[in-house]
Structure formats: C-alpha cells, structure tokens
PDB file of C-alpha atoms in Angstrom:
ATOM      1  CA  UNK A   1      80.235 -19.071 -98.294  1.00  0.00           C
ATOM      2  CA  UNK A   2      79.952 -21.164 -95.209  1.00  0.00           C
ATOM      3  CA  UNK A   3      81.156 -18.188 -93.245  1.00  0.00           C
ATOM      4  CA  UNK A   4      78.645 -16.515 -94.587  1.00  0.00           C
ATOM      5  CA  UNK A   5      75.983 -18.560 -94.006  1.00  0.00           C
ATOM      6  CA  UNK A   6      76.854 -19.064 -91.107  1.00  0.00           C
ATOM      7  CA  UNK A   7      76.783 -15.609 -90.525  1.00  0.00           C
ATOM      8  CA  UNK A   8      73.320 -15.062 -91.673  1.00  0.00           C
ATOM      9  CA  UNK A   9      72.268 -17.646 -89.336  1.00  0.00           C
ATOM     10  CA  UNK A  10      73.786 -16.225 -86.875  1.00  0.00           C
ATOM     11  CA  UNK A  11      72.226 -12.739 -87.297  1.00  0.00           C
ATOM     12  CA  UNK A  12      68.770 -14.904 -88.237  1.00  0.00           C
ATOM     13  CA  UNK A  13      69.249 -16.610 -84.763  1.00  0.00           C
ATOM     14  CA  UNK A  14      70.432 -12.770 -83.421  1.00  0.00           C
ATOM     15  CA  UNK A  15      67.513 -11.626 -84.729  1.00  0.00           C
ATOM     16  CA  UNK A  16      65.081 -14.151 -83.414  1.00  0.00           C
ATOM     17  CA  UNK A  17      66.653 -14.181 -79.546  1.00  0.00           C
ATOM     18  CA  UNK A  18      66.346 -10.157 -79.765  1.00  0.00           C
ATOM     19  CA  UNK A  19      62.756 -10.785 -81.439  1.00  0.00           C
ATOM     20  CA  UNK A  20      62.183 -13.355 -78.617  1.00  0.00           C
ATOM     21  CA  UNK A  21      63.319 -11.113 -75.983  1.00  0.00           C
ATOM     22  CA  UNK A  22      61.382  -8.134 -76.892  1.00  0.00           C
ATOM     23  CA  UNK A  23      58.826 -10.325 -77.266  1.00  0.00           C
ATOM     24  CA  UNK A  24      59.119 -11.397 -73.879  1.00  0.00           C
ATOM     25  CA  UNK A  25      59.908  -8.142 -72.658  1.00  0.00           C
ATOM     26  CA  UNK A  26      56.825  -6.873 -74.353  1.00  0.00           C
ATOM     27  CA  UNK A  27      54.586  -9.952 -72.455  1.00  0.00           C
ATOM     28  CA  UNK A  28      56.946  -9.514 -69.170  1.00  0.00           C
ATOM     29  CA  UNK A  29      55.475  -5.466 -69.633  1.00  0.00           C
ATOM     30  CA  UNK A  30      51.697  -6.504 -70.370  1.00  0.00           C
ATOM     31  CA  UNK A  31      52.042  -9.071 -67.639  1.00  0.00           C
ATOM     32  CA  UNK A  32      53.011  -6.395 -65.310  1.00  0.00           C
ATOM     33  CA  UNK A  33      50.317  -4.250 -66.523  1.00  0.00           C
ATOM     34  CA  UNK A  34      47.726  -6.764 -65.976  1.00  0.00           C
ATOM     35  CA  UNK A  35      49.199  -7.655 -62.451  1.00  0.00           C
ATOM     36  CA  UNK A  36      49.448  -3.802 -61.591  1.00  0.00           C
ATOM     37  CA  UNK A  37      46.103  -3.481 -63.020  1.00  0.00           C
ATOM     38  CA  UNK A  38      44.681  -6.729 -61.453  1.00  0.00           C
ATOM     39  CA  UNK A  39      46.408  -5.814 -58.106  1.00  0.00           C
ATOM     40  CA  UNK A  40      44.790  -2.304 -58.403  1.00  0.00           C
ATOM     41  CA  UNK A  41      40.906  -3.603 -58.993  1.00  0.00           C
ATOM     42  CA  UNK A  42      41.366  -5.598 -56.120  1.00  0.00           C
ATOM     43  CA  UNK A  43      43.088  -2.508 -53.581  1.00  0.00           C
ATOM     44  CA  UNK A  44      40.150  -0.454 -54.954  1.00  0.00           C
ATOM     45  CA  UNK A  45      37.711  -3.569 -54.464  1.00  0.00           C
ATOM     46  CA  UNK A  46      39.231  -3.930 -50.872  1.00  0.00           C
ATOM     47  CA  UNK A  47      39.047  -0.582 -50.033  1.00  0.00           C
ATOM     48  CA  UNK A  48      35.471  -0.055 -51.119  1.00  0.00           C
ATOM     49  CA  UNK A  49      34.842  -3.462 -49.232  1.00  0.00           C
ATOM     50  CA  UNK A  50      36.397  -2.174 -46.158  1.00  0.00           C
ATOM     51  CA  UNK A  51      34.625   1.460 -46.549  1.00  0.00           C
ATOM     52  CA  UNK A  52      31.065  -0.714 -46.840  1.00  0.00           C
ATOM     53  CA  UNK A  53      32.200  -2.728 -43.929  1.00  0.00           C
ATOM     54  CA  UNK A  54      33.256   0.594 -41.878  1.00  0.00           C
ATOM     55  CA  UNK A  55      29.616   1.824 -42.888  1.00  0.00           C
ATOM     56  CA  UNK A  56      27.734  -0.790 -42.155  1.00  0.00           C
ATOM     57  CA  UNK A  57      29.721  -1.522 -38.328  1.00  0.00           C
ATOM     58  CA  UNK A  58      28.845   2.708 -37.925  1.00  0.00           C
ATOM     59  CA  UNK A  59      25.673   2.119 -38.486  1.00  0.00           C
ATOM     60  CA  UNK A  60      25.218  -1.058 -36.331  1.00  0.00           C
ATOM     61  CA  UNK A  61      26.938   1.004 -33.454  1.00  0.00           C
ATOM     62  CA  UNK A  62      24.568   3.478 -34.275  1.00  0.00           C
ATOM     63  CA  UNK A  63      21.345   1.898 -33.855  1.00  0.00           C
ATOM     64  CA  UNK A  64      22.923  -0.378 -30.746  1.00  0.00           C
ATOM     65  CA  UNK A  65      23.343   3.526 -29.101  1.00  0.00           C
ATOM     66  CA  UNK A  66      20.058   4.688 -30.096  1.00  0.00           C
ATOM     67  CA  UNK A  67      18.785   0.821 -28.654  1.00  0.00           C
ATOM     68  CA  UNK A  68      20.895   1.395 -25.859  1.00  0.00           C
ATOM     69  CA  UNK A  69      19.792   5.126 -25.365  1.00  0.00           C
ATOM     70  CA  UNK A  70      15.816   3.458 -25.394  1.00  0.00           C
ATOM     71  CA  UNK A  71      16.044   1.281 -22.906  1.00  0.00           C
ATOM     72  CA  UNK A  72      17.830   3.804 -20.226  1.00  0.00           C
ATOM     73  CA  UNK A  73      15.330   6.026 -21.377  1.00  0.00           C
ATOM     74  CA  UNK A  74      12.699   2.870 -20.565  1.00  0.00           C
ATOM     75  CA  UNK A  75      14.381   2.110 -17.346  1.00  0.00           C
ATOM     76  CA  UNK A  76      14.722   5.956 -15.799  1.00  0.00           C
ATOM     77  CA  UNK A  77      11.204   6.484 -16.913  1.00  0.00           C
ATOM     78  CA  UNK A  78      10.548   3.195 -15.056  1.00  0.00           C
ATOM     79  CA  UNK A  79      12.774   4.336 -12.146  1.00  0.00           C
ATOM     80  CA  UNK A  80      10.656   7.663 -11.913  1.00  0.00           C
ATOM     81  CA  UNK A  81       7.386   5.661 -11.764  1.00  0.00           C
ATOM     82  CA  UNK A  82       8.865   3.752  -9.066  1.00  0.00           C
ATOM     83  CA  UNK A  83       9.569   7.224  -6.897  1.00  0.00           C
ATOM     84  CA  UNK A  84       6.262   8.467  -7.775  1.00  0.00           C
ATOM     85  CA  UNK A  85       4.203   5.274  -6.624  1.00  0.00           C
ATOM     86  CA  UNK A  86       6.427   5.496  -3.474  1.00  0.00           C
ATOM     87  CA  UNK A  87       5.978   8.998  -2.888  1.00  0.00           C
ATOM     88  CA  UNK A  88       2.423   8.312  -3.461  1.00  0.00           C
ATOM     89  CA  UNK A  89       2.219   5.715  -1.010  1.00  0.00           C
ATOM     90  CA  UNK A  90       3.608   7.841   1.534  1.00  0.00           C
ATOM     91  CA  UNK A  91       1.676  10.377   1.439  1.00  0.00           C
ATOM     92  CA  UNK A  92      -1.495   8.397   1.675  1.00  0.00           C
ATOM     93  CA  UNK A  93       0.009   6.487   4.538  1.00  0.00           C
ATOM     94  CA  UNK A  94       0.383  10.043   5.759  1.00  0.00           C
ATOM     95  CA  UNK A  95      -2.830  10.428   4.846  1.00  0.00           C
ATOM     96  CA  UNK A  96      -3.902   7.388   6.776  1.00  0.00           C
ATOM     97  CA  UNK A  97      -2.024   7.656   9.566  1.00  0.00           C
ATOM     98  CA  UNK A  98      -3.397  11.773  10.031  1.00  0.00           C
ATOM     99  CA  UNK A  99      -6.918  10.156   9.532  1.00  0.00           C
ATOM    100  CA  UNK A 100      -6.464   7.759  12.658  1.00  0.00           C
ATOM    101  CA  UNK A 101      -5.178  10.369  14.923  1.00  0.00           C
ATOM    102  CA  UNK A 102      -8.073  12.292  14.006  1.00  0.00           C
ATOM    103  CA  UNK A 103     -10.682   9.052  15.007  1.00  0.00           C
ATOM    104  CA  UNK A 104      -8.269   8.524  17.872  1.00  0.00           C
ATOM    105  CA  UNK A 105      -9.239  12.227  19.436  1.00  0.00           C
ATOM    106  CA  UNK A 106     -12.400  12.181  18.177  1.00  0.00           C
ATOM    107  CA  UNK A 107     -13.237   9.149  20.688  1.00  0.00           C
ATOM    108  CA  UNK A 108     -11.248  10.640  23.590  1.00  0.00           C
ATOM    109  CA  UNK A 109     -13.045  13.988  23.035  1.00  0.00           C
ATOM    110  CA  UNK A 110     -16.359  12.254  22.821  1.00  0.00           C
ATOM    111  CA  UNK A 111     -15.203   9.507  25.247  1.00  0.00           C
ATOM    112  CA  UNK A 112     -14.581  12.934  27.239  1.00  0.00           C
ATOM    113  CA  UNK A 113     -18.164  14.287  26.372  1.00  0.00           C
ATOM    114  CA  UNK A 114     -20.177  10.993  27.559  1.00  0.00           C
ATOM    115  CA  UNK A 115     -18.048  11.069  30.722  1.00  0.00           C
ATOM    116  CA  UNK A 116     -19.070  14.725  31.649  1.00  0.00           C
ATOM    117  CA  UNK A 117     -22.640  14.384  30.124  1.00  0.00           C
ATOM    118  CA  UNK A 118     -22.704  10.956  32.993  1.00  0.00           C
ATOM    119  CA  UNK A 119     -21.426  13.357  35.755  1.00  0.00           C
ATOM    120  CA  UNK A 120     -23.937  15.902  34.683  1.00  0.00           C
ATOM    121  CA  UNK A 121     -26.563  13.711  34.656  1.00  0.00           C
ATOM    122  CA  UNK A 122     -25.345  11.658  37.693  1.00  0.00           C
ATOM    123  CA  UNK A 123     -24.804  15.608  39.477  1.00  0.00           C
ATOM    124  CA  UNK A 124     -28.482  16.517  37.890  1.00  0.00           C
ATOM    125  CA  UNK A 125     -30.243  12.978  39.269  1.00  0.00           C
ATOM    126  CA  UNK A 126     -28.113  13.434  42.891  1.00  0.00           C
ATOM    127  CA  UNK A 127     -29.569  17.087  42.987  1.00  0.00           C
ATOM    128  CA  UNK A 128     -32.750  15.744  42.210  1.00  0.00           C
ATOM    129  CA  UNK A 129     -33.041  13.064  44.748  1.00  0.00           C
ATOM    130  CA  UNK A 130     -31.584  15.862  47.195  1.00  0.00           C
ATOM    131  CA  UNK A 131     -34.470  18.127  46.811  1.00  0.00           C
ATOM    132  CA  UNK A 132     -36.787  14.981  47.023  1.00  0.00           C
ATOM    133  CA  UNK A 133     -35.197  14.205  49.966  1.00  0.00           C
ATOM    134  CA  UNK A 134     -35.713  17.400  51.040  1.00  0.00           C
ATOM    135  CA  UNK A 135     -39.561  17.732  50.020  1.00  0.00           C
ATOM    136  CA  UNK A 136     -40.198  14.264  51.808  1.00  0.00           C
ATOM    137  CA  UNK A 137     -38.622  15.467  54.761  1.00  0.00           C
ATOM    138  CA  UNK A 138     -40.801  18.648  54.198  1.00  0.00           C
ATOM    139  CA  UNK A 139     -43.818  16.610  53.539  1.00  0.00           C
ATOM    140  CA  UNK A 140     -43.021  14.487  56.535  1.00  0.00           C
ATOM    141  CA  UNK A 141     -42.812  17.246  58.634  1.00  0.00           C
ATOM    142  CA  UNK A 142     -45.873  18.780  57.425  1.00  0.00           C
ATOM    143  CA  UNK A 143     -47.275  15.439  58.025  1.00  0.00           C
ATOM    144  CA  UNK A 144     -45.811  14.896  61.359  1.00  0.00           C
ATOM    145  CA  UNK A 145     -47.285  19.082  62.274  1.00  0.00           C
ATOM    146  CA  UNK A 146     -50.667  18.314  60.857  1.00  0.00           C
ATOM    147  CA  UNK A 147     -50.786  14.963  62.669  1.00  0.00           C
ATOM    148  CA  UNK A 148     -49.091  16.133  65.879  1.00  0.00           C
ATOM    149  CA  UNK A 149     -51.864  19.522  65.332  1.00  0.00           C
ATOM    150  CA  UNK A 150     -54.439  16.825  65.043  1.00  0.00           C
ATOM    151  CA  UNK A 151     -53.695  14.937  67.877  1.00  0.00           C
ATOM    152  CA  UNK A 152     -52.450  18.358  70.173  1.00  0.00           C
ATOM    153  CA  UNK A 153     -55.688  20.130  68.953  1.00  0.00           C
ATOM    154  CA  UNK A 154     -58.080  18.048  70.824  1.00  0.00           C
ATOM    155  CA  UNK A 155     -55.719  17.744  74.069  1.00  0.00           C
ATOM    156  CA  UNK A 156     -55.074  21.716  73.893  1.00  0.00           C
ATOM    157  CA  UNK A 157     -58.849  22.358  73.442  1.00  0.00           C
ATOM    158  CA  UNK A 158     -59.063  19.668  76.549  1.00  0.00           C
ATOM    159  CA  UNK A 159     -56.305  21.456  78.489  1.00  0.00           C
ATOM    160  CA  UNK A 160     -57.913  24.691  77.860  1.00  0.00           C
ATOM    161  CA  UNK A 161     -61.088  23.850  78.880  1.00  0.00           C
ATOM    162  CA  UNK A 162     -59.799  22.677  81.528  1.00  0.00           C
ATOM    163  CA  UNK A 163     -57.907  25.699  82.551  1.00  0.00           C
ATOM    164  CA  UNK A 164     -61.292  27.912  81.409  1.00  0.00           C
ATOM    165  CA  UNK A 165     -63.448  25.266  84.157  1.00  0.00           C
ATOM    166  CA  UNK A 166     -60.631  25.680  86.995  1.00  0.00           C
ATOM    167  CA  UNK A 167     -60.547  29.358  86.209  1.00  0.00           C
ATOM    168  CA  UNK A 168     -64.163  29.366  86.586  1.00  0.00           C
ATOM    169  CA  UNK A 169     -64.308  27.337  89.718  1.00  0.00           C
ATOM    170  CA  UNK A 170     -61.745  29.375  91.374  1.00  0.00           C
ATOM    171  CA  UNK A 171     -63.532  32.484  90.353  1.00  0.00           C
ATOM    172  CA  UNK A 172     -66.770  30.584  91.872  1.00  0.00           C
ATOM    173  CA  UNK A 173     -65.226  29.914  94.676  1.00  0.00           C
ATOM    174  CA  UNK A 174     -64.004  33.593  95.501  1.00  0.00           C
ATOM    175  CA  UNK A 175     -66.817  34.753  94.899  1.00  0.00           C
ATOM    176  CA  UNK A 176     -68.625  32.508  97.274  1.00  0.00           C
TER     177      UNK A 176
END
C-alpha cells in the first residue's frame, strides 16, 4: 500500500512535471510568438521608418537640386547681363570714340576751309591793292600828263609862237 502510494505520487508528481513542462513549453511557445511577433512590428516599424526617412532625404535632395539648379540659373542669367552691359559699353565707346574722329576731321576740314577762305581773301585783298596800285599809278600819270600838258601847253604855245615870229621875221627879212 505504501508502494502504491507511493506510486500514485509518483505518477501525481509525473503528471505535474509533464503538466509543468508543457506548461512551460506552451509559455516558452507563446513567448516566442510574442518575441517573433514583437520583433516583427518593430522590423516592419523600422523598415517603414527607414522608407519615410529615405523619402523624406529624396525629397530634401530634391528641392536642394531644384535650389541649386535656381541659383545657377540666377547666376548665368546674371553672368549674361554682365556680357550684355559690357558689350553695350563697347559699342558706345565705339560709338564715342567714331563720334570724336568725326569732330576731329570736321575741325581739320573746316580748320582747312578758314585757311583757304584767309588765302582767298588775303589773294582777293593783294589783287585788290594791285589794281589800286595800278589805278594810282594810272591816276598819277594822268596827273603827272595833265600837269606836265598844263605846264608844256603854255611853253609849246610860247615856243611856237616863237618859231611862227622867227618864221615871220625871216620871211620879212627875205623879202626885204
């Protein structure tokens, strides 16, 4: 009877370490369930973390490009001002420098023009004083004839009588 008691608490005690270790085994099971399942939430959480994170970084690098993409659009717009002020600048130094050439042989050709108009003048008031000259010396001359006729015209009218009263003396005397 002892035996046998003992025997049924040894099966009892059987029973209760198998119950015990199925019961374990079951928690050990649902433990590694929740830990798979646990570990999973947070491999899908990560992922969907690092897919928000890959998002968001594409998206930065997207609007740094387009940012990026503005301002060397900015600065070759600038860069094209630049040329076209300078080209700008050229050509009205061009401009400029065309425009003072012009002035510069505009005053030698009038420069040019006074000088000749001064000789021409200079020639007309020489030729002018010439034929003054000349008409003095005429009028002198004229004045000199009609003084010298003045002064000869009495004499010759003397001489000639004269010559008329010797003429008629020596024809007086012939015939005497």
């Amino acid at each position: 009877a002892v035996a046998k008691q003992q025997a049924l608490v040894d099966v009892a005690s059987q029973e209760r370490a198998g119950a015990i270790g199925v019961s374990e085994q079951q928690r050990d099971r649902e433990v590694a369930v929740a830990t798979a399942e646990k570990d999973r939430e947070i491999g899908l959480a990560t992922q969907r973390r690092a897919q928000e994170v890959a998002v968001a970084e594409a998206e930065k690098d997207r609007r740094i490009g387009v940012r990026a993409a503005a301002q060397e659009q900015d600065v070759r717009v600038e860069q094209l001002n630049a040329d076209e002020a300078v080209g700008r600048n050229l050509a009205q130094q061009r401009v400029a420098e065309s425009d003072a050439q012009l002035r510069e042989a505009r005053a030698e050709f009038q420069k040019q023009a006074e000088t000749a108009e001064a000789l021409a003048k200079a020639s007309v008031a020489e030729a002018e004083a010439l034929a003054l000259a000349k008409a003095a010396a005429a009028k002198a001359k004229q004045v000199e004839a009609a003084k010298l006729a003045e002064l000869e015209a009495p004499a010759k009218a003397e001489k000639a009588r004269i010559v008329v009263e010797a003429a008629a003396r020596a024809e007086q005397a012939r015939l005497v």
